[in-house]
Coordinates of C-alpha atoms in Angstrom, one line a residue:
Chain A
M57 CA 73.4 74.2 94.8
V58 CA 72.6 77.3 92.4
L59 CA 71.3 80.3 94.4
R60 CA 70.4 82.8 91.7
N61 CA 70.8 85.9 93.6
S62 CA 73.7 85.1 95.0
S63 CA 77.5 84.0 94.0
S64 CA 79.2 81.1 95.5
G65 CA 76.2 80.4 98.0
G66 CA 77.0 83.8 99.5
V67 CA 73.6 83.5 101.2
L68 CA 74.8 80.9 103.7
L69 CA 78.2 82.3 104.2
D70 CA 76.5 85.6 105.5
L71 CA 74.0 83.1 107.5
N72 CA 76.8 81.5 109.1
L73 CA 78.5 84.6 109.7
A74 CA 75.6 86.3 111.5
K75 CA 75.2 82.9 113.7
A76 CA 78.6 83.3 114.7
L77 CA 78.4 87.0 116.5
R78 CA 77.5 87.6 119.6
E79 CA 76.4 91.1 119.7
P80 CA 73.0 91.9 118.3
G81 CA 74.6 95.4 117.2
L82 CA 77.9 93.5 115.3
V83 CA 74.4 91.5 113.3
A84 CA 72.8 94.3 112.5
S85 CA 76.1 96.0 111.0
L86 CA 75.9 92.4 109.2
C87 CA 72.9 92.7 107.9
D88 CA 73.3 96.6 106.5
A89 CA 76.9 95.7 105.2
S90 CA 75.5 92.3 103.6
Q91 CA 74.4 92.0 100.0
E92 CA 72.6 88.7 101.0
P93 CA 69.0 89.1 102.4
L94 CA 69.0 88.9 106.4
A95 CA 67.2 89.6 109.4
L96 CA 67.8 88.6 113.5
C97 CA 64.6 88.0 115.5
Y98 CA 65.3 87.9 119.5
G99 CA 63.5 85.9 122.3
P100 CA 60.7 83.1 122.2
E101 CA 58.2 86.1 120.4
H102 CA 60.9 86.6 117.5
V103 CA 60.8 89.9 118.0
L104 CA 62.3 91.3 115.0
L105 CA 65.4 93.6 115.9
H106 CA 66.9 93.9 112.3
A107 CA 66.1 93.3 108.8
N108 CA 68.0 94.6 105.6
L109 CA 66.4 95.9 102.7
G110 CA 67.2 93.1 100.7
L111 CA 65.1 90.7 102.5
Q112 CA 62.1 93.1 102.4
S113 CA 62.8 93.8 98.6
L114 CA 62.9 89.9 98.7
L115 CA 59.7 89.1 100.4
G116 CA 58.0 92.5 98.9
Q117 CA 57.1 93.3 102.6
R118 CA 58.3 96.0 105.1
L119 CA 59.3 94.5 107.8
A120 CA 59.0 97.0 111.1
P121 CA 61.5 96.2 113.8
G122 CA 60.5 96.3 117.6
R123 CA 57.9 93.9 117.2
P124 CA 57.4 90.1 117.1
F125 CA 58.2 88.5 113.8
K126 CA 54.0 87.8 113.2
S127 CA 53.0 91.0 113.3
A128 CA 56.2 92.5 112.0
A129 CA 55.6 91.2 109.0
P130 CA 51.6 90.9 108.8
G131 CA 51.3 90.2 105.1
L132 CA 53.6 86.8 105.7
S133 CA 50.9 85.0 107.8
N134 CA 52.9 81.5 106.8
G135 CA 52.1 79.0 109.2
R136 CA 54.8 76.8 108.0
L137 CA 57.7 80.0 108.7
H138 CA 56.1 80.6 112.4
A139 CA 56.5 76.9 113.1
A140 CA 59.7 76.9 111.9
L141 CA 60.8 79.7 113.8
D142 CA 59.3 78.2 116.9
R143 CA 60.8 74.7 116.4
V144 CA 64.4 76.0 115.9
F145 CA 64.6 78.3 118.7
G146 CA 63.2 75.4 120.9
S147 CA 65.4 72.9 119.2
G148 CA 68.8 75.2 118.2
V149 CA 68.6 73.1 114.9
T150 CA 68.9 75.1 111.6
E151 CA 66.1 74.5 109.5
H152 CA 64.9 75.2 105.5
I153 CA 61.7 76.0 104.3
E154 CA 60.3 76.7 100.9
L155 CA 57.9 79.9 100.7
F156 CA 55.8 81.1 97.9
G157 CA 57.4 82.1 94.5
G158 CA 60.9 79.9 95.1
V159 CA 61.8 81.9 97.9
S160 CA 63.6 79.8 100.3
L161 CA 64.6 80.5 103.9
W162 CA 66.8 79.7 106.4
V163 CA 66.0 79.8 109.9
A164 CA 69.1 79.1 112.0
P165 CA 69.4 79.5 115.9
W166 CA 71.6 82.6 117.4
P167 CA 74.0 82.8 118.4
A168 CA 75.7 79.5 117.0
D169 CA 77.6 78.1 120.4
A170 CA 74.9 78.9 122.8
G171 CA 73.3 76.0 124.4
D172 CA 70.1 77.8 124.4
P173 CA 69.3 79.9 121.3
S174 CA 69.2 83.9 122.2
G175 CA 67.3 84.4 119.0
V176 CA 66.9 83.2 115.3
V177 CA 68.7 84.8 112.0
L178 CA 66.8 84.3 108.9
A179 CA 68.5 84.4 105.5
A180 CA 66.8 84.1 102.1
G181 CA 67.2 83.8 98.5
K182 CA 65.8 82.2 95.7
A183 CA 66.9 78.8 94.8
V184 CA 66.8 76.9 91.8
G185 CA 67.6 73.4 90.7
G186 CA 69.2 70.6 93.4
D187 CA 68.5 68.9 96.2
R188 CA 68.8 71.8 98.3
E189 CA 68.2 70.5 101.7
Q190 CA 70.9 67.7 101.5
A191 CA 73.2 70.0 100.0
L192 CA 72.5 72.7 102.7
A193 CA 73.0 69.7 105.6
R194 CA 76.5 68.7 103.6
R195 CA 77.2 72.3 104.4
E196 CA 76.4 72.7 107.8
A197 CA 78.4 69.2 108.6
E198 CA 81.4 70.8 106.7
L199 CA 81.3 74.2 108.3
A200 CA 80.6 72.7 112.4
R201 CA 84.1 70.3 111.3
R202 CA 86.0 73.5 110.1
E203 CA 85.2 75.5 113.0
A204 CA 85.8 72.5 115.3
E205 CA 89.5 72.1 113.6
L206 CA 90.0 76.1 113.7
A207 CA 89.1 75.9 117.2
A208 CA 91.6 73.0 118.3
R209 CA 93.9 75.0 116.4
E210 CA 93.8 78.0 118.3
A211 CA 93.9 76.1 121.0
R212 CA 97.1 74.6 120.0
L213 CA 98.7 77.7 118.7
G214 CA 99.5 79.8 122.5
A215 CA 103.0 81.5 122.4
P216 CA 104.5 80.8 119.2
A217 CA 108.4 80.0 119.1
A218 CA 109.3 83.0 117.2
V219 CA 110.0 85.1 120.6
S220 CA 111.6 83.6 123.9
P221 CA 110.2 84.9 127.0
L222 CA 113.8 86.8 127.9
E223 CA 113.3 88.6 124.0
T224 CA 109.4 89.1 125.3
Q225 CA 110.7 90.9 128.7
V226 CA 113.1 92.8 127.1
L227 CA 110.6 94.0 124.2
G228 CA 108.2 95.0 126.9
T229 CA 111.1 97.1 128.7
V230 CA 112.4 99.0 125.3
S231 CA 108.6 99.4 123.7
Y232 CA 107.8 101.2 127.3
E233 CA 110.4 103.6 127.2
L234 CA 110.7 104.4 123.3
R235 CA 106.6 104.9 123.2
S236 CA 106.9 107.1 126.3
A237 CA 109.9 109.1 124.4
L238 CA 108.3 108.8 121.3
H239 CA 104.8 110.4 122.7
V240 CA 107.7 113.8 123.5
L241 CA 108.6 113.6 120.4
M242 CA 105.6 113.6 118.6
G243 CA 103.7 115.6 121.2
Y244 CA 106.5 118.9 120.9
G245 CA 106.3 118.5 116.8
S246 CA 102.6 118.8 117.3
L247 CA 103.1 122.3 119.9
L248 CA 105.8 123.4 117.5
R249 CA 103.2 123.2 114.5
R250 CA 100.8 125.3 116.3
E251 CA 103.2 127.9 117.0
L252 CA 104.5 128.2 113.4
G253 CA 100.9 129.0 112.3
A254 CA 100.9 130.9 109.4
H255 CA 104.6 129.9 108.6
A256 CA 103.7 126.5 108.3
S257 CA 104.7 126.8 104.4
T258 CA 107.9 128.0 105.1
R259 CA 111.1 125.8 104.8
A260 CA 110.8 125.3 108.6
G261 CA 107.3 124.1 108.6
G262 CA 108.3 121.5 105.8
F263 CA 111.8 120.4 108.1
L264 CA 109.2 119.8 110.7
E265 CA 106.8 117.7 108.6
R266 CA 109.5 115.3 107.6
I267 CA 110.3 115.2 111.5
L268 CA 106.8 113.9 112.0
G269 CA 106.7 111.9 109.2
V270 CA 109.7 109.9 110.6
T271 CA 107.9 110.0 113.9
G272 CA 105.2 108.2 112.6
V273 CA 107.3 105.8 110.8
L274 CA 108.9 104.9 113.9
G275 CA 105.7 104.6 115.9
Q276 CA 104.6 102.0 113.2
R277 CA 107.8 100.1 114.0
V278 CA 107.0 100.3 118.2
D279 CA 103.4 99.2 117.3
D280 CA 105.1 96.2 115.7
L281 CA 107.2 95.2 118.8
I282 CA 104.3 95.9 120.8
D283 CA 102.6 93.5 119.3
L284 CA 105.1 91.0 119.4
E285 CA 105.5 91.2 122.7
L286 CA 102.1 90.8 123.4
I287 CA 102.1 87.6 120.8
G288 CA 105.2 86.1 122.9
Q289 CA 103.3 86.7 126.2
G290 CA 100.0 85.1 124.7
S291 CA 98.0 88.1 125.3
F292 CA 97.3 89.0 121.7
Q293 CA 93.9 89.6 120.9
L294 CA 91.8 90.8 117.7
D295 CA 89.2 93.3 117.4
R296 CA 86.8 91.4 115.2
K297 CA 83.9 93.2 113.4
P298 CA 82.4 92.4 110.0
V299 CA 84.6 93.6 107.5
A300 CA 84.2 93.2 103.4
F301 CA 87.4 91.7 102.7
G302 CA 87.5 93.1 99.0
Q303 CA 87.6 96.7 100.4
V304 CA 90.4 95.9 102.9
L305 CA 92.6 94.4 99.6
E306 CA 91.7 97.4 97.6
Q307 CA 92.6 100.0 100.7
A308 CA 96.1 98.0 100.9
A309 CA 96.8 98.4 97.2
V310 CA 96.1 101.8 97.2
R311 CA 98.4 102.4 100.2
V312 CA 101.7 100.5 98.4
R313 CA 100.6 101.8 94.8
D314 CA 102.8 105.2 95.4
R315 CA 105.9 103.5 96.6
A316 CA 106.1 101.0 93.9
R317 CA 105.5 103.7 91.3
R318 CA 108.8 105.6 92.9
K319 CA 110.7 102.4 92.8
G320 CA 109.6 101.9 88.9
V321 CA 107.9 98.3 90.0
Q322 CA 105.0 97.8 88.2
F323 CA 102.2 97.0 90.5
E324 CA 98.8 95.1 89.2
V325 CA 95.8 94.1 90.7
V326 CA 93.7 91.4 90.0
L327 CA 90.1 91.1 92.6
P328 CA 87.0 89.2 91.6
A329 CA 83.8 91.4 91.4
R330 CA 82.6 90.3 95.0
L331 CA 84.5 89.1 98.1
P332 CA 82.7 87.9 101.0
M333 CA 82.6 89.4 104.3
L334 CA 84.5 88.4 107.1
L335 CA 84.3 88.5 110.8
A336 CA 88.0 89.8 111.3
D337 CA 90.0 92.8 112.7
E338 CA 90.3 95.2 109.7
G339 CA 93.7 96.9 111.2
K340 CA 95.5 94.1 112.0
L341 CA 94.4 92.6 108.2
G342 CA 95.1 95.8 106.6
S343 CA 98.4 95.6 108.6
A344 CA 99.4 92.1 107.7
L345 CA 98.5 92.9 103.8
D346 CA 101.0 95.9 103.9
K347 CA 104.0 93.8 105.5
L348 CA 103.8 91.4 102.7
L349 CA 103.0 94.0 100.0
D350 CA 105.9 96.8 101.5
N351 CA 108.3 93.3 101.3
A352 CA 107.2 92.6 97.9
V353 CA 108.0 95.9 96.4
K354 CA 111.6 96.3 99.1
F355 CA 112.8 93.0 97.3
T356 CA 111.7 93.8 93.7
A357 CA 114.2 95.6 91.7
A358 CA 113.0 98.5 89.3
G359 CA 111.5 97.6 85.8
G360 CA 109.7 94.3 88.2
L361 CA 106.3 93.5 88.8
V362 CA 104.5 93.0 92.0
T363 CA 100.6 91.2 92.0
L364 CA 98.0 91.3 94.3
R365 CA 95.3 88.6 93.4
A366 CA 92.4 87.3 95.3
S367 CA 89.4 84.6 95.1
A368 CA 86.4 83.5 97.3
E369 CA 86.7 79.4 97.9
A370 CA 83.8 77.5 99.2
E371 CA 85.4 77.9 102.9
H372 CA 87.7 80.4 103.0
V373 CA 89.3 83.5 100.9
A374 CA 92.7 83.1 99.2
C375 CA 94.9 85.8 98.6
Q376 CA 98.3 86.0 97.0
V377 CA 101.1 88.6 97.0
G378 CA 103.6 87.9 94.4
D379 CA 106.7 89.3 92.9
T380 CA 109.3 88.8 90.3
G381 CA 112.3 90.1 93.0
V382 CA 115.4 88.1 94.6
G383 CA 113.6 85.4 95.8
I384 CA 114.3 83.4 99.1
P385 CA 116.9 80.9 98.6
A386 CA 115.4 77.2 100.1
G387 CA 117.6 77.3 103.2
Q388 CA 116.4 80.5 104.5
L389 CA 112.9 79.8 104.2
L390 CA 112.3 78.4 107.4
T391 CA 114.1 81.0 109.6
I392 CA 112.9 83.8 107.9
F393 CA 109.7 83.8 110.5
D394 CA 112.0 84.0 113.1
A395 CA 111.9 87.7 114.4
F396 CA 115.1 90.2 113.9
N397 CA 116.0 87.5 111.1
G398 CA 119.0 89.1 109.4
A399 CA 117.9 88.0 105.9
A400 CA 114.4 89.5 106.4
R401 CA 116.1 93.0 107.5
A402 CA 118.2 93.0 104.0
G403 CA 115.8 95.4 102.8
G404 CA 116.1 97.5 105.8
G405 CA 113.6 98.2 109.1
L406 CA 113.2 95.1 111.3
G407 CA 112.9 92.3 109.6
L408 CA 109.5 91.7 111.4
G409 CA 107.2 92.1 108.4
L410 CA 106.8 88.0 107.7
V411 CA 106.7 87.2 111.8
L412 CA 103.9 90.0 112.1
G413 CA 101.9 89.2 108.9
R414 CA 101.6 85.3 109.2
A415 CA 100.6 86.2 113.5
Y416 CA 97.5 88.3 112.6
V417 CA 97.0 85.6 109.6
E418 CA 96.7 82.9 112.1
A419 CA 95.2 84.9 114.9
H420 CA 92.3 85.0 112.4
G421 CA 92.4 81.0 112.1
G422 CA 93.6 81.3 108.4
E423 CA 97.4 80.0 107.1
L424 CA 100.5 82.3 105.5
C425 CA 102.5 80.4 103.1
L426 CA 105.5 81.3 100.9
D427 CA 106.9 79.8 97.7
S428 CA 109.9 81.0 96.3
Q429 CA 112.9 80.5 94.0
V430 CA 115.7 82.4 94.1
G431 CA 116.0 85.1 91.2
L432 CA 112.4 84.4 89.8
G433 CA 110.4 85.8 92.8
T434 CA 108.4 84.7 95.9
V435 CA 104.6 84.3 96.2
C436 CA 103.4 84.9 99.7
S437 CA 99.7 82.8 99.7
I438 CA 97.2 83.8 102.7
A439 CA 94.0 81.7 103.1
L440 CA 91.3 82.8 105.6
P441 CA 88.6 80.9 106.9
L442 CA 84.8 82.1 106.1
S443 CA 83.6 81.0 109.6
P444 CA 85.1 82.3 112.8
P445 CA 86.7 80.2 115.2
R446 CA 84.3 79.6 118.2
S447 CA 86.4 81.3 120.9
A448 CA 86.2 84.9 119.1
Chain B
M352 CA 79.7 130.5 112.5
T353 CA 79.5 128.2 115.4
G354 CA 77.8 128.4 118.6
T355 CA 80.7 126.7 121.0
T356 CA 82.9 128.3 123.3
R357 CA 86.2 128.1 124.4
R358 CA 86.1 126.3 127.9
H359 CA 89.2 126.6 130.2
L360 CA 90.0 123.7 132.4
N361 CA 91.6 123.3 135.8
I362 CA 93.8 120.3 135.2
L363 CA 96.2 118.2 137.6
V364 CA 98.9 116.0 135.7
A365 CA 100.2 113.2 137.7
E366 CA 103.6 112.3 135.4
D367 CA 107.1 110.9 136.9
D368 CA 108.8 111.0 134.1
E369 CA 110.5 114.6 133.8
F370 CA 110.3 114.8 130.2
T371 CA 107.0 113.9 129.7
R372 CA 105.9 116.3 132.4
E373 CA 107.4 119.1 130.9
F374 CA 105.7 118.5 127.9
M375 CA 102.3 117.9 129.2
E376 CA 102.4 121.3 130.7
A377 CA 103.5 123.1 127.8
M378 CA 100.9 121.3 126.0
L379 CA 97.9 122.0 128.0
R380 CA 99.2 125.4 128.9
Q381 CA 99.4 126.1 125.0
R382 CA 95.6 125.4 125.0
G383 CA 95.0 127.7 127.5
H384 CA 93.9 125.3 130.6
E385 CA 95.3 125.8 133.9
V386 CA 97.7 122.6 135.4
V387 CA 99.3 121.4 138.0
M388 CA 102.0 118.9 138.3
M389 CA 102.9 116.0 140.6
R390 CA 105.5 113.6 140.4
D391 CA 103.8 110.8 141.7
G392 CA 100.6 109.2 143.0
R393 CA 100.8 110.2 146.5
Q394 CA 101.3 114.1 145.8
L395 CA 98.4 113.7 143.6
L396 CA 96.4 112.3 146.5
E397 CA 97.2 115.2 148.7
A398 CA 96.6 117.6 146.3
V399 CA 92.9 116.3 145.1
V400 CA 92.2 116.3 148.8
K401 CA 93.7 120.0 149.5
A402 CA 92.0 121.8 145.9
E403 CA 90.0 124.7 145.8
P404 CA 88.4 125.0 144.0
R405 CA 88.0 121.6 142.2
F406 CA 89.6 119.9 139.3
D407 CA 87.7 119.8 136.3
L408 CA 90.2 116.9 135.0
L409 CA 92.7 114.3 136.6
L410 CA 95.6 113.0 133.8
V411 CA 97.5 110.2 135.7
D412 CA 100.3 108.1 134.6
A413 CA 100.0 104.1 135.4
Q414 CA 103.5 103.7 136.4
M415 CA 104.9 105.9 139.0
P416 CA 106.8 105.6 142.0
H417 CA 105.1 105.5 145.6
V418 CA 101.7 105.3 144.5
D419 CA 101.2 104.3 141.1
G420 CA 98.0 106.1 138.7
M421 CA 95.7 102.9 139.1
E422 CA 96.2 103.1 143.0
A423 CA 95.9 106.3 143.2
T424 CA 92.6 106.2 141.3
R425 CA 91.4 103.2 143.7
Q426 CA 92.0 105.2 146.7
L427 CA 90.4 108.5 145.0
R428 CA 87.2 106.3 144.1
R429 CA 86.4 105.9 147.9
T430 CA 86.4 109.4 148.8
L431 CA 83.7 112.0 148.4
A432 CA 86.4 114.6 146.3
G433 CA 87.5 112.0 143.8
S434 CA 84.1 109.6 143.4
T435 CA 82.9 111.7 140.7
L436 CA 86.3 113.2 139.3
P437 CA 87.1 112.5 135.6
I438 CA 90.3 110.4 135.9
V439 CA 91.9 109.9 132.2
C440 CA 94.9 107.1 132.5
V441 CA 97.9 108.1 129.7
S442 CA 100.1 105.6 130.2
A443 CA 103.1 103.7 127.6
R444 CA 101.9 100.2 129.1
A445 CA 99.8 98.8 126.1
S446 CA 97.9 95.6 126.7
G447 CA 94.7 94.7 127.2
R448 CA 95.0 93.8 130.9
S449 CA 96.7 97.3 131.6
E450 CA 93.7 98.8 130.0
A451 CA 91.4 96.5 132.0
E452 CA 93.0 97.2 135.1
G453 CA 92.3 100.8 134.6
R454 CA 88.8 100.4 133.8
E455 CA 88.5 98.1 137.1
A456 CA 90.5 101.3 139.0
G457 CA 88.0 103.4 138.2
V458 CA 89.6 105.4 135.2
D459 CA 87.1 107.1 132.7
A460 CA 89.5 106.1 129.9
Y461 CA 92.9 104.7 129.2
V462 CA 94.8 106.3 126.4
T463 CA 98.0 104.6 125.0
K464 CA 101.5 106.3 124.3
P465 CA 102.2 107.3 121.8
C466 CA 99.5 109.9 120.8
W467 CA 98.7 113.0 119.1
D468 CA 97.5 115.6 121.5
E469 CA 94.3 115.8 119.0
Q470 CA 93.2 112.1 120.2
L471 CA 93.9 113.0 123.7
F472 CA 91.9 115.6 123.5
A473 CA 88.8 113.6 121.2
V474 CA 89.1 111.4 124.4
I475 CA 88.8 114.5 127.3
R476 CA 86.0 115.6 125.5
D477 CA 84.1 112.4 125.6
V478 CA 84.6 111.9 129.2
L479 CA 84.0 115.3 130.4
Q480 CA 80.5 115.4 128.3
A481 CA 79.8 111.9 129.5
R482 CA 80.5 113.3 133.2
G483 CA 78.5 116.7 132.4
V484 CA 81.4 119.0 133.1
L485 CA 81.4 119.9 129.4
T486 CA 78.3 120.9 127.4
A487 CA 78.3 119.9 123.6
E488 CA 78.8 123.6 123.1
E489 CA 81.9 124.3 124.8
E490 CA 85.4 123.5 123.2
I491 CA 88.7 122.8 125.0

């Protein structure tokens, strides 16, 4: 199937993501952020909650929110469309209909896993060629299979073996004390900064900013310890929202670029023009990328190369952080994912980058793998599913 | 030119850690607020009952000896003096569970240490505005 106004069937990907979101506000944010024509209708009257500009321009209609779809789109008096809305709301089964001028419209129950749908999501595209309905059915079945697989894997995940119960308890106590002390340090730093006022640009002010900078780094380390503790307890949670994956990658690249330059390591970013939206925790996803990029720069000597690449596949997005650094001996490839591992700490820090990076990726239902050769370098690959697990 | 006026608050702080208590007092006084410091939840409950005039805000630590911040909040919410008092819990206990426990006890907001005082004050401002203690034109 080829959709003229989208790449890689983006319409269906965003439709599927919209179905999985339980909050109407999140669907509205997705509609606004998506480049695909999308809308959400609520209740048996199909009251239009939100329709993005893409849909309005494709239908050539201004769609007035807050009214039943029939009166919200008076120019669209298409009996088949209204009947389809009723059927999907009643049956919970996605339908596909052809409108005028080659416009294809998908009507899907919302939210996806509700017994009785609360509403329907609409997605439109201009389709050409192929047997669209069969392709849609195949795709739906494949996505459902993938979702079930992810839900099963999430259920299996529980507390990872990387942290023992005793370590979790110790981490809890230590991180509590560290957080309290850090709070006081950061607090007095701020007080001092305000007291300095106009003298902030003196040498003393410069020293203070250094102290506050290091305090910030220490704060990040403590946050890492706390996440490790929560993961160990099995109570780590993501804050998922619709996120533009391309933007998360670009921002991570910006954050590491300067460090690579200072070390004399070349940094290359190869991203496709368009990457899909994900239902993800932007902070944790960004942190996972930061940790992998930090590691790559840390273990690569001056003159070496670090690369960040990404691609969109049928059901997942893939991203690779590659380096021409020291590489990891085969014998250490398994233990490198243990917390406080000596090899991972060789470059400084707590050695939690890979442990947490992998935990954040797996919490999203994704996978992280390492491929490394001593003396040649390492490639760390991440795959993240486009469709979120049911428990999200 | 902004039309804002600075508002000085009457704040009660309950914190068992000496270093944190000293810092909180210095930070709040530097910003021009009146502060009463308590070491545990029992002292906090007594202070609220005796307070005249009433406090504008309570900053409580979650984990304290005798009566902890959560239990003190629960008890206060059952009294006339404490039922509508703005209460912000500032704690080094960082988990979704602790935050949920705080909400269930009746705190208006749960702030995790460490944080910059600007972050803490942004939360305080929202809480006080929601409780009608502070208007949009007032700064703290």
